[in-house]
Coordinates of C-alpha atoms and ligand atoms in Angstrom, one line a residue:
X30 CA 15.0 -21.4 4.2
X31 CA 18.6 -20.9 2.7
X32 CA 17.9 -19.1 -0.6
X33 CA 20.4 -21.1 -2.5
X34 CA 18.5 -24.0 -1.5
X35 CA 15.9 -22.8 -3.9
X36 CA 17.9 -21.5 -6.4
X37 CA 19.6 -25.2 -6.8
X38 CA 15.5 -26.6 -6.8
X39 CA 14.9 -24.2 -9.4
X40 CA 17.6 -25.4 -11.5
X41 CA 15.8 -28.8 -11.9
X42 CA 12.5 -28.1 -11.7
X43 CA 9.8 -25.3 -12.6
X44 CA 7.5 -24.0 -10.4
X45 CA 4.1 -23.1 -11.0
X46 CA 1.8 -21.2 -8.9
X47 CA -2.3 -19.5 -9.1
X48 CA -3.2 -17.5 -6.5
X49 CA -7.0 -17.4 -4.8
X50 CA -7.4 -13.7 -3.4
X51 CA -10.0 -12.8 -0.9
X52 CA -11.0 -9.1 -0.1
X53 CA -13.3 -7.5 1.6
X54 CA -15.2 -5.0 0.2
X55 CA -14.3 -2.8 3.5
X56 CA -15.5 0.6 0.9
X57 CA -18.9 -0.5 1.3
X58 CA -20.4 0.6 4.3
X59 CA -23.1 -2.5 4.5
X60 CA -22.7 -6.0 4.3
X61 CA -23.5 -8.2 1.1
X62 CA -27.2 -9.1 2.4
X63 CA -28.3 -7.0 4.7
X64 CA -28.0 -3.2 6.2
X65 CA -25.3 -3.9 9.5
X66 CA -22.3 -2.1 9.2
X67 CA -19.1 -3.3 7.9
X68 CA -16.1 -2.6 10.3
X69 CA -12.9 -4.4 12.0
X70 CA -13.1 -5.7 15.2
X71 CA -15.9 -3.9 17.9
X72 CA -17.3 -6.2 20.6
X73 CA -18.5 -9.6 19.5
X74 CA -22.0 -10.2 18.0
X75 CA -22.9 -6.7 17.8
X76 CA -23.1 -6.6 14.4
X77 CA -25.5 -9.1 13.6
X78 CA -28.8 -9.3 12.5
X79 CA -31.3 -12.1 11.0
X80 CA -29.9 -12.2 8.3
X81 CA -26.5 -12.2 8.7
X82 CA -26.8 -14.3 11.5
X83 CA -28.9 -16.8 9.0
X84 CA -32.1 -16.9 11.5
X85 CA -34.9 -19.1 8.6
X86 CA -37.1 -16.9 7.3
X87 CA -34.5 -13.9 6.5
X88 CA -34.3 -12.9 3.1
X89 CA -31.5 -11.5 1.6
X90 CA -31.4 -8.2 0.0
X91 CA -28.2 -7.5 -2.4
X92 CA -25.5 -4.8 -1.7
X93 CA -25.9 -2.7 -5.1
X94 CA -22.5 -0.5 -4.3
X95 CA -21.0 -4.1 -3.3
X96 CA -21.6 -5.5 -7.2
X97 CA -20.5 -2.2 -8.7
X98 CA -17.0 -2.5 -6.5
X99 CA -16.6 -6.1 -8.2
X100 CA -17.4 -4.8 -11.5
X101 CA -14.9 -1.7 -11.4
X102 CA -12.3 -4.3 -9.7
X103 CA -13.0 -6.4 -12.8
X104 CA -13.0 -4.1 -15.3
X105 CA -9.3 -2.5 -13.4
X106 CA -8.1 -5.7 -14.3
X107 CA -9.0 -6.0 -17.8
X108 CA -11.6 -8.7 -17.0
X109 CA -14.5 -9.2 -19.4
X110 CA -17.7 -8.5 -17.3
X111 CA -20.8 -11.0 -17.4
X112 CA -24.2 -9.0 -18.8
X113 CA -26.1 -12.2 -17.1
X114 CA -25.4 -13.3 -14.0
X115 CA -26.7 -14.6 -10.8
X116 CA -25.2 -15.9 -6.7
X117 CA -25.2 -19.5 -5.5
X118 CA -25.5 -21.7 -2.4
X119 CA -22.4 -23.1 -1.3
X120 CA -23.1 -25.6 1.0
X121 CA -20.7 -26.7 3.7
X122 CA -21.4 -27.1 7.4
X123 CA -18.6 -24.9 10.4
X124 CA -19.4 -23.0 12.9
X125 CA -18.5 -19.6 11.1
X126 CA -21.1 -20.4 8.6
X127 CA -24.7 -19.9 10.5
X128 CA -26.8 -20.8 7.6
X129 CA -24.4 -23.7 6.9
X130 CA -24.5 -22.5 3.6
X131 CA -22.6 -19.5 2.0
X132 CA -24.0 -17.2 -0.9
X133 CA -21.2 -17.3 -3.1
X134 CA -21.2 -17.2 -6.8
X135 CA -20.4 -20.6 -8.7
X136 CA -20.4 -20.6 -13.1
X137 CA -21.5 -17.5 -13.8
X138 CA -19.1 -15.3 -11.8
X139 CA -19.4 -11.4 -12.9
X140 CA -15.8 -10.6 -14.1
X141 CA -13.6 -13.0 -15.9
X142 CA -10.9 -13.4 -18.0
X143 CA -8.5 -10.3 -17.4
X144 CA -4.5 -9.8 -16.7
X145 CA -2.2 -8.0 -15.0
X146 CA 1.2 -6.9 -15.2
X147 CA 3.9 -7.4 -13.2
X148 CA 6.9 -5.9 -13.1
X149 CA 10.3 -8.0 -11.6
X150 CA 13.3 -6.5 -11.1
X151 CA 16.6 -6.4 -8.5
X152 CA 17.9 -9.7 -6.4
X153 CA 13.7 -11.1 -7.2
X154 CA 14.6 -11.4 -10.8
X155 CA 17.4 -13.8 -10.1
X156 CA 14.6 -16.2 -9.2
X157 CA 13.4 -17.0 -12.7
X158 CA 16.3 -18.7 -13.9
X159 CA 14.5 -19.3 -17.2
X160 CA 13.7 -15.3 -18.1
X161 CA 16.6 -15.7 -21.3
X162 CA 14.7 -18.3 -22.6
X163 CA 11.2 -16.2 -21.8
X164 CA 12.0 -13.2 -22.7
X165 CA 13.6 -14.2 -26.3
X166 CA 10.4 -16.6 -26.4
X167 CA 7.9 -13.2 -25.9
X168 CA 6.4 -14.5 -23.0
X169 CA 8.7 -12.3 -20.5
X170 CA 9.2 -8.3 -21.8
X171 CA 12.2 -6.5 -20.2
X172 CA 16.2 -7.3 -19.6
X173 CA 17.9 -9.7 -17.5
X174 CA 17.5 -7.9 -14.6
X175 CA 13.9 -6.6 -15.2
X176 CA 11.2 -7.5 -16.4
X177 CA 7.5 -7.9 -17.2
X178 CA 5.5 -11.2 -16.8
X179 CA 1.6 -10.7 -17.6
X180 CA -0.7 -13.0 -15.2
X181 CA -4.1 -14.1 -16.3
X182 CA -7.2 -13.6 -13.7
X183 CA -9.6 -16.7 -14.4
X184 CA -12.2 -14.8 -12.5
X185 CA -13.5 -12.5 -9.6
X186 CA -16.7 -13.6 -7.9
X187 CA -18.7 -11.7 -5.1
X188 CA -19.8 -13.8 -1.9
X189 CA -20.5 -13.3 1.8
X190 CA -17.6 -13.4 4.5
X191 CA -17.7 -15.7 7.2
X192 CA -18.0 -15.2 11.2
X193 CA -14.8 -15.8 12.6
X194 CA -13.6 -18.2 15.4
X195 CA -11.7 -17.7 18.4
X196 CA -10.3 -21.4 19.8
X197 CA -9.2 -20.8 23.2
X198 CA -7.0 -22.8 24.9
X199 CA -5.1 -24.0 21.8
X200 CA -1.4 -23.4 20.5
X201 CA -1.4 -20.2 18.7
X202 CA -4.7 -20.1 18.2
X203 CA -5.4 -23.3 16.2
X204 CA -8.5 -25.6 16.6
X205 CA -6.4 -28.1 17.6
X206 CA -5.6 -28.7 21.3
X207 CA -8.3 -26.3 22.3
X208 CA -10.4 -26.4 25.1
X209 CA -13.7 -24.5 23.4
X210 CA -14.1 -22.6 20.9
X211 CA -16.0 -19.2 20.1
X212 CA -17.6 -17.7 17.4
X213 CA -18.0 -13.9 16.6
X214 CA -20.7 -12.9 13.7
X215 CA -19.4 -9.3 12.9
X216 CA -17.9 -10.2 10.2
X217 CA -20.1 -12.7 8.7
X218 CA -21.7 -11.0 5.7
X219 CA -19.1 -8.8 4.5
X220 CA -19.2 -8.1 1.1
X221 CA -15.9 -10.2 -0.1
X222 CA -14.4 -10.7 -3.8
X223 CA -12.8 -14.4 -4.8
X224 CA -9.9 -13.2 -7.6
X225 CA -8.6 -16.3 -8.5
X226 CA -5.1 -16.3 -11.1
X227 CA -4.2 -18.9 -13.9
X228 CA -1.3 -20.6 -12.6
X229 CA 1.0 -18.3 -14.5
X230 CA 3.5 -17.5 -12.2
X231 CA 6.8 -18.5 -11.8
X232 CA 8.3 -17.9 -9.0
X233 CA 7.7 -16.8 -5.5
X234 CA 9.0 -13.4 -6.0
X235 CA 6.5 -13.2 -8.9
X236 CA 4.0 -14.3 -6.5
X237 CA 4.9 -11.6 -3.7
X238 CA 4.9 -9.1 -6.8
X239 CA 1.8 -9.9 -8.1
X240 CA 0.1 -9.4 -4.9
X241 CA 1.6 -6.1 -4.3
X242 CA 0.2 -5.0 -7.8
X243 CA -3.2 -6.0 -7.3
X244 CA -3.2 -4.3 -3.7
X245 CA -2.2 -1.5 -5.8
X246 CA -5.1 -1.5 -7.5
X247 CA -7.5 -2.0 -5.2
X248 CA -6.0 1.0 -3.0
X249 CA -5.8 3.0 -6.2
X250 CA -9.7 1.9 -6.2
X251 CA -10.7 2.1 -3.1
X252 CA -12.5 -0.5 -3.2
X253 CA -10.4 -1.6 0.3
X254 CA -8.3 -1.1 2.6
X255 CA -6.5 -4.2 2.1
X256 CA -4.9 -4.7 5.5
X257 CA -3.3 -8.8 5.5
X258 CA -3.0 -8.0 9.2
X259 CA -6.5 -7.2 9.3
X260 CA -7.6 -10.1 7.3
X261 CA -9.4 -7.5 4.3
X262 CA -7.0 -9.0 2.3
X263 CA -6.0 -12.7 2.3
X264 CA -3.9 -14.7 -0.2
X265 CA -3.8 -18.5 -0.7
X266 CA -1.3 -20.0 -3.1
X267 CA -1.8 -22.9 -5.1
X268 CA 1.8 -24.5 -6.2
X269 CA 3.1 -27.5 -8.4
X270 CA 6.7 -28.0 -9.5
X271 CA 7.5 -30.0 -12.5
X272 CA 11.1 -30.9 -14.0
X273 CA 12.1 -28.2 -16.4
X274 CA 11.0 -28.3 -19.7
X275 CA 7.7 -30.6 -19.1
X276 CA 4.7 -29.0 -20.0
X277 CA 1.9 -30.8 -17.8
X278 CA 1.4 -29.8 -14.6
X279 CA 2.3 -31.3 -11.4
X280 CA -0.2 -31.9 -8.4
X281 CA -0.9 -29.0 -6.4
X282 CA -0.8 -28.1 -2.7
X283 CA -2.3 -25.1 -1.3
X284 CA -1.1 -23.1 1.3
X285 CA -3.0 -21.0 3.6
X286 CA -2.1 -18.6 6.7
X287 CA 0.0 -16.2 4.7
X288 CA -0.4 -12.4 6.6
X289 CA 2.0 -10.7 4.9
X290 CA 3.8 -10.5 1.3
X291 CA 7.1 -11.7 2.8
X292 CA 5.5 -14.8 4.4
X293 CA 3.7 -15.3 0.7
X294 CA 7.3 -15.6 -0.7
X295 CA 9.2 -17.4 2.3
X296 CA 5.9 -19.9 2.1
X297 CA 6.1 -20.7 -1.7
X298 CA 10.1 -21.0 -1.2
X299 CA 9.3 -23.5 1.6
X300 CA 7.3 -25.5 -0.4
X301 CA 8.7 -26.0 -3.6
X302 CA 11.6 -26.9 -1.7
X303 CA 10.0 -29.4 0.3
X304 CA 7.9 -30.8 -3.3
X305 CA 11.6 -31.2 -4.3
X306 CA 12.6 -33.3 -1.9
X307 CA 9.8 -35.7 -2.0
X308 CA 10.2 -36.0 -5.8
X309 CA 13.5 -36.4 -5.3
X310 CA 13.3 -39.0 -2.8
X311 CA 11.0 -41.0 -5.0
X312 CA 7.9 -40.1 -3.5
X313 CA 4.7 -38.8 -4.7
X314 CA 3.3 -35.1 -3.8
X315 CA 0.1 -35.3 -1.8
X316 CA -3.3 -32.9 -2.9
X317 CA -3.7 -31.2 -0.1
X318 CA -4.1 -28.2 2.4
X319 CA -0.8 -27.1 3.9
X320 CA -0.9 -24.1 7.0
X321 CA 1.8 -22.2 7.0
X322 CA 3.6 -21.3 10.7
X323 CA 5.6 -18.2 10.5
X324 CA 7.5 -18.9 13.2
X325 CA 8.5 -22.2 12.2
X326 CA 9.3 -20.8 9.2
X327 CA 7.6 -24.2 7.4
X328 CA 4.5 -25.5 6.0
X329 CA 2.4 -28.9 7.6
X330 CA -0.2 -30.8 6.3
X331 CA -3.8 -29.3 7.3
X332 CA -6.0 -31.3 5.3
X333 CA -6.3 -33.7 2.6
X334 CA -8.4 -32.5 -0.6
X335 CA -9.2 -36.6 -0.7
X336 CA -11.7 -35.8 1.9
X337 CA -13.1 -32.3 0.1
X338 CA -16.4 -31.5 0.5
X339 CA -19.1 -31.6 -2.4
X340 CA -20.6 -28.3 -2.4
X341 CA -23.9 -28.8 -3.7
X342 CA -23.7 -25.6 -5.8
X343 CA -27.5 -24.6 -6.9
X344 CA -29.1 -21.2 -7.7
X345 CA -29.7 -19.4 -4.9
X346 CA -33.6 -19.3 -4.6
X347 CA -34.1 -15.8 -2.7
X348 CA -32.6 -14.1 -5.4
X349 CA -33.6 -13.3 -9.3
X350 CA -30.3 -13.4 -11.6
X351 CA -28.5 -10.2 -12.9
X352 CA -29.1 -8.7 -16.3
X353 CA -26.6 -5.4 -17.1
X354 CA -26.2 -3.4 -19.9
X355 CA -23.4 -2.0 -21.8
X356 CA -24.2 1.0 -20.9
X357 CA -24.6 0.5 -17.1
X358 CA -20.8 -1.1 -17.4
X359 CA -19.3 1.9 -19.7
X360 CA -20.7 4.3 -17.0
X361 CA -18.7 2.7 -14.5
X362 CA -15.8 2.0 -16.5
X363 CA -16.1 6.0 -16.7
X364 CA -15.6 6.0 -12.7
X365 CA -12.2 4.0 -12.9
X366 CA -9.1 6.3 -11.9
X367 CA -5.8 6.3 -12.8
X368 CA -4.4 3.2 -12.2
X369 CA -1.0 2.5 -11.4
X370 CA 0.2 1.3 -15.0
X371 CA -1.2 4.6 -16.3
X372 CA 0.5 6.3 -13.6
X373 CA 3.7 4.9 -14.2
X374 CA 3.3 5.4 -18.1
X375 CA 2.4 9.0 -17.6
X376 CA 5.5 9.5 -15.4
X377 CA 7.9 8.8 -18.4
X378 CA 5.6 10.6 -21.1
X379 CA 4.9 14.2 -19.3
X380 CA 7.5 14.1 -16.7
X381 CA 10.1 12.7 -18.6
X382 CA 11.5 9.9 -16.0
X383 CA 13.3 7.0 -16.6
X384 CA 10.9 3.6 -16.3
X385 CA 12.6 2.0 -13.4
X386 CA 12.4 5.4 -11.2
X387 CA 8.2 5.4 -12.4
X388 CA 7.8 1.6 -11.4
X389 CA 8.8 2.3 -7.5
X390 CA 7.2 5.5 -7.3
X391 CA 3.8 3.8 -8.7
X392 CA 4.5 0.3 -7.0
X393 CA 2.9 2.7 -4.1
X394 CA 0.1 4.9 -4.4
X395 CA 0.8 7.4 -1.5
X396 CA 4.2 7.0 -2.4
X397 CA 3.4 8.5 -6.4
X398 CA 0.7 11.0 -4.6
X399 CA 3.2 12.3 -2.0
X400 CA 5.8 12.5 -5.1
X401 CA 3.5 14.3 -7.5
X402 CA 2.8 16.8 -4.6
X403 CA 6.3 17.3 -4.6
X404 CA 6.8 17.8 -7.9
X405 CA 3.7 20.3 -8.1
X406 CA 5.8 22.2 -5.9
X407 CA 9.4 21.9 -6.9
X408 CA 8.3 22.6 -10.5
X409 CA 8.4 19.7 -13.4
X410 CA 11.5 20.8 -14.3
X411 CA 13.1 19.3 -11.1
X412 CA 10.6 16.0 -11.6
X413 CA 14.0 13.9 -11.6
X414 CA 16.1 15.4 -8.8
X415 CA 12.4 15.0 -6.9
X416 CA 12.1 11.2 -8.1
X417 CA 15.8 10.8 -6.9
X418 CA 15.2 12.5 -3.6
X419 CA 11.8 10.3 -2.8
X420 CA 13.1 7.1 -4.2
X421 CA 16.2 7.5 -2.0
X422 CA 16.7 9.1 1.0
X423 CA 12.3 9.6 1.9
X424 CA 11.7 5.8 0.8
X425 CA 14.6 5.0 3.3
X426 CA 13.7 7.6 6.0
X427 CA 9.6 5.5 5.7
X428 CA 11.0 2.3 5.8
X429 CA 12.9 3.3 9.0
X430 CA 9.9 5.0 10.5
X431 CA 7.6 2.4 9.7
X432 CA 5.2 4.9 8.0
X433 CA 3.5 5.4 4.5
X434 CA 4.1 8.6 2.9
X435 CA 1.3 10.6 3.8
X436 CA 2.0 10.2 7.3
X437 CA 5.6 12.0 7.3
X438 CA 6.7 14.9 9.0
X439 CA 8.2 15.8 5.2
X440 CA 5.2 17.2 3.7
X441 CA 5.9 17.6 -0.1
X442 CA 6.2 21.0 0.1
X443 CA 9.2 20.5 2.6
X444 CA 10.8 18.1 0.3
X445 CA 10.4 20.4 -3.1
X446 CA 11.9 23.1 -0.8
X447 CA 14.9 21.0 0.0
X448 CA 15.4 20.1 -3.5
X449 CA 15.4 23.5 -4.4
X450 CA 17.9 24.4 -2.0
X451 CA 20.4 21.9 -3.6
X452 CA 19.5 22.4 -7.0
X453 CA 19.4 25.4 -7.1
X454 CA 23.1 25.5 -5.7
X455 CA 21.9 27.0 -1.8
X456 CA 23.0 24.1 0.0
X457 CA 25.1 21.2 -0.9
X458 CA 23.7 17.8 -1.2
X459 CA 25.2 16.9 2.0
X460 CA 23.7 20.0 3.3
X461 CA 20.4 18.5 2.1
X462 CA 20.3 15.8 3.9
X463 CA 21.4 17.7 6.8
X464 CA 18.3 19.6 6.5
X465 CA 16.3 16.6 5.5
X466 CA 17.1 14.7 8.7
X467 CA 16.4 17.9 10.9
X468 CA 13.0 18.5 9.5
X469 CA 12.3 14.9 10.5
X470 CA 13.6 15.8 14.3
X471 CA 12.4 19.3 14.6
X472 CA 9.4 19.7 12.2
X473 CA 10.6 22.6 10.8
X474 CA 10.5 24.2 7.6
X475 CA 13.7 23.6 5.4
X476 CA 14.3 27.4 5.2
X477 CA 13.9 28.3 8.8
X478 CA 16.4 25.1 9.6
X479 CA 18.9 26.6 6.9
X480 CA 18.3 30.1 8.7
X481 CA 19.1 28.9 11.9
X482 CA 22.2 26.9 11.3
X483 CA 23.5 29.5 9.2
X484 CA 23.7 26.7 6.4
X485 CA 24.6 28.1 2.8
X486 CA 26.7 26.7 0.7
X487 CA 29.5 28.9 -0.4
X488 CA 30.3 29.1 -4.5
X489 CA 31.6 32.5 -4.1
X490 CA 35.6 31.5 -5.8
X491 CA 37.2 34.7 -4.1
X492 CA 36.3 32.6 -0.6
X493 CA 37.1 29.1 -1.7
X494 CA 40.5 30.1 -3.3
X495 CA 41.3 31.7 0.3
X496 CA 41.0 28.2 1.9
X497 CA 42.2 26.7 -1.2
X498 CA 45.6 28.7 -0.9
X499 CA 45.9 28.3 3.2
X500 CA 45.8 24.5 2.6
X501 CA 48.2 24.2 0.0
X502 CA 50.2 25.9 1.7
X503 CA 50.2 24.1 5.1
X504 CA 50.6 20.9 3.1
X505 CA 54.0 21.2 0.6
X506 CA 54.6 17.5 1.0
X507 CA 51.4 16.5 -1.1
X508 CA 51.6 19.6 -3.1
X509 CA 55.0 18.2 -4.4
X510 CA 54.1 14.6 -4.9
X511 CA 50.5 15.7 -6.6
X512 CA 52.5 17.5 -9.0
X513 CA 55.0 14.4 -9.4
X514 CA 52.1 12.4 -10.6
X515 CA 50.3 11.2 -7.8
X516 CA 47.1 13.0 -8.9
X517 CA 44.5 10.4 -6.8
X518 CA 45.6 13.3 -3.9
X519 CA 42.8 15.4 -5.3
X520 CA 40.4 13.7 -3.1
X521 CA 42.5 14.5 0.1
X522 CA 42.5 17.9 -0.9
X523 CA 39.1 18.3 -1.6
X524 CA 38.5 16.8 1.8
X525 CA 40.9 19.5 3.7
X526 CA 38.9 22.3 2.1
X527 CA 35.8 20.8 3.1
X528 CA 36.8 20.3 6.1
X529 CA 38.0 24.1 6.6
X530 CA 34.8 25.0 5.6
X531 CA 32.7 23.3 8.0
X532 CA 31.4 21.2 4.5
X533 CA 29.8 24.3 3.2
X534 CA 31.8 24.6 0.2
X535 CA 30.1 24.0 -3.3
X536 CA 32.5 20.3 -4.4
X537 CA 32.3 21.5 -8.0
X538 CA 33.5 25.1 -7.1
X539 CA 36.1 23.5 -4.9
X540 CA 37.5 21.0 -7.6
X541 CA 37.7 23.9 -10.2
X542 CA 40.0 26.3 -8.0
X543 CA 42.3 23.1 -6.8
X544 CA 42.7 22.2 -10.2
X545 CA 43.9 25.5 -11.3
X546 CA 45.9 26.3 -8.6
X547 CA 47.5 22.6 -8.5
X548 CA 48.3 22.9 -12.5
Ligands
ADP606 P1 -9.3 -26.5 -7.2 O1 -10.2 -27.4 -8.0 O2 -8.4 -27.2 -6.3 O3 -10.0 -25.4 -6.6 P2 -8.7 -24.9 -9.5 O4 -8.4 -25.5 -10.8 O5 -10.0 -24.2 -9.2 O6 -8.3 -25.9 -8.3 O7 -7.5 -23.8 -9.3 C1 -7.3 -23.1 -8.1 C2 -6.0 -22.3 -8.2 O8 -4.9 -23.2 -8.4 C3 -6.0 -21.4 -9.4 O9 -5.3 -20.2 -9.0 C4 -5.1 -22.2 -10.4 O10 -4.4 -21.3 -11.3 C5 -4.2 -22.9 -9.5 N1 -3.8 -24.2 -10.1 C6 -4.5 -25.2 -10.7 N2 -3.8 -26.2 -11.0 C7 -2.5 -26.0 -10.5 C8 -1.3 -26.7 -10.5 N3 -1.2 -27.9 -11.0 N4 -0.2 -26.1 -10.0 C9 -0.3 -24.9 -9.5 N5 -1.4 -24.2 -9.4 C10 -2.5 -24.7 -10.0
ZN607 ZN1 -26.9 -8.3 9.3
MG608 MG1 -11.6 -24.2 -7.7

């Protein structure tokens, strides 16, 4: 999918998306209805019991810790939470279902009505081309380059997962083409959420954004461990386009099988693409299911919403409705944490950081913990030149190690000692990387690697005018023409000192003395 492909789409016509999240409630050590464990993977049906497994008779018992979980993700995302409330029978008849209904939750879902914020910014933001026009209009808040775009929740719901199926024989996996197909139960019953958005969002990046955040959240939570690989966290994205500057909304396809947040984006580009080009061609966009192959880099047709099943929603009988209080939700909301907006706000008020620096430290929650360890450490005063080292060369080194933050061989303390060391004027910043990359390779401490290599930067100007002096002097050519007017020599000089000593030399120092001595 060329990029500028979409880019030229996205001239002509707006795109509008609404996401559906599922996630497991994988902080809950039950399932929704009954007392087996909830875990990832284990040997097949050995987390099963009557209930889960749907045998008549059972009777399900609900997961209190599950429905305070739902609440505190609700009430996380500024969602208004229901004082009466109650779950339903979804009936629909698959293999993974064994009751061939599912206790889901149909009008009366127990948070609804909240927002999020999401922040845009970098090569993403290019993708709404219509941000002037939003952000003079109010909708958008921000600059050019990056900005905030607030998404409405329409709900979050509490149901039971379903068993899944193993097709065996198949292409990748798929029903189709399969010779038989098995069924494992261990996950059948796990408490799940339902978030589903208002289709607010405009773009794929917004899209890829917005999940982030709300991963974010829940990790800042704890109500999961939101794994896409895993399956405890699984995004479906409903998408329309319509020309630009039409108001009503386009028909809708929704695309499953997205397992990570780049496939979420490279999936939405896909198919607003494709809409394109059947509107364009005169055609007519088709309701349906579309499954989208990774490999293949596109999305196909999985089934039509023409043949959607009626659910026969009704109150399910085993269970009385919910009545809260007020005061059972305001002792909750009194368990929230920080959340990552906070976080980020708090940044610039107390620590004095610019907002952009704040939003990638908080777009990660190990990331801000590992930084505010740091920082603990280095001292506030050094909270910028910390933000600058973790935002650049440790978000680099994770990405290249594959890691999250916690799992470094730079513990915070290592890192607060390195920017010490180079703001303090010890080693130069060169040297601090130096030092940066051998405590990844040895395991170290910064101070015994500086020990050993005999690293110190010298700022001492009786030795740098030494050096200085011995390489004006072996160089009268440049010295001449320098003084002539040629004055973008500096650099070469500065790079002969260096050189001479071994790049220990403090640049500032360095520039000073050459400058005096060159006139
Ligand atoms: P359905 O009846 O197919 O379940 P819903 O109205 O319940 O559709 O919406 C499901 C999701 O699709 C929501 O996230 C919603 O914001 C989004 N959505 C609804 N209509 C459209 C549309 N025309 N284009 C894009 N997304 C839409
Ligand atoms: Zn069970
Ligand atoms: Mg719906």
């Amino acid at each position: 999918m060329a990029a500028d492909r979409l880019t030229d789409v996205m001239e002509r016509y707006e795109a509008v998306i609404g996401l559906e999240i599922h996630t497991e409630i994988t902080a809950s050590r039950t399932k929704m209805f009954c007392g087996c464990p909830v875990a990832f993977g284990g040997e097949p049906n050995t987390r099963v019991c009557p209930v889960c497994l749907g045998m008549p008779g059972a009777l399900p018992v609900p997961n209190e810790a599950a429905i305070e979980w739902t609440v505190l993700a609700g009430l996380a995302t500024e969602c208004d939470i229901a004082l009466w409330s109650q779950f339903h029978r979804k009936q629909y008849f698959y293999p993974d279902m064994p009751k061939d209904y599912q206790i889901s939750q149909y009008d009366l879902p127990f948070c609804s009505d909240g927002r999020v914020s999401v922040e845009v910014d970098g090569p993403g933001a290019a993708e709404r081309l219509d941000r002037g026009h939003a952000l003079e209009s109010g909708l958008l808040t921000g600059d050019a380059e990056a900005y905030t775009t607030v998404i409405g929740i329409t709900r979050i719901h509490l149901e039971e997962d379903t068993g899944k199926m193993v097709h065996v024989g198949g292409a990748e996996g798929r029903i189709a083409g399969a010779d038989y197909s098995l069924v494992d139960f261990n996950r059948a019953g796990t408490p799940l959420m339902e978030l589903v958005t208002e289709p607010d969002i405009r773009t794929p990046e917004e899209a890829r954004r917005f999940a982030q955040k709300l991963r974010q959240i829940w990790l800042a939570l704890g109500v999961s461990d939101c794994s896409m690989e895993e399956g405890s966290l699984r995004v479906d994205a409903n998408v329309s386009i319509r020309p630009r500057g039409a108001t009503g909304l386009g028909t809708k396809t929704e695309v499953k099988n997205m397992n990570s947040f780049k496939s979420l984006h490279d999936a939405l580009a896909y198919e607003i693409v494709r809409q394109a080009e059947v509107l364009d061609a005169g055609g007519v966009i088709q309701q349906e299911t579309r499954h989208w192959d990774v490999g293949a880099k596109r999305t196909s047709a999985l089934r039509s919403k023409e043949e959607a099943h009626d659910y026969r929603y009704f109150p399910e009988p085993d269970m009385v409705p919910f009545q809260f209080t007020e005061e059972w939700i305001a002792a909750l909301a009194g368990r929230l944490p920080e959340l990552p907006d906070a976080r980020k706000a708090r940044f610039v008020a107390e620590l004095g950081l610019p907002a952009q620096d704040a939003v990638v430290l908080t777009s990660d929650t190990a990331l801000a913990t590992y930084f505010e360890d740091a920082v603990a450490a280095a001292g506030a005063e050094r909270a910028k030149a910390v933000a600058n080292w973790v935002t650049g060369e440790f978000a680099a080194h994770l990405n290249a190690a594959g890691i999250g933050a916690d799992a470094s061989p730079v513990t915070p303390g290592a890192l607060a000692e390195i920017v010490e060391l180079v703001d303090g004027g010890t080693l130069s910043a060169r040297q601090g990387r130096e030092v940066f990359s051998a405590v990844i390779e040895t395991g170290m401490a910064p101070s015994a690697i500086v020990e050993q290599r005999g690293m110190r930067q010298v700022s001492d100007s009786a030795a740098i005018e030494a050096v200085v002096d011995r390489v004006l002097a072996a160089n009268p050519d440049e010295v001449a023409r320098y003084r002539d007017g040629k004055t973008g020599l500096m650099g070469f000089f500065v790079g002969q000192v260096m050189k001479e000593m071994r790049g220990q030399a403090n640049p500032g120092v360095v520039n000073d003395v050459l400058r005096a001595r060159l006139g």
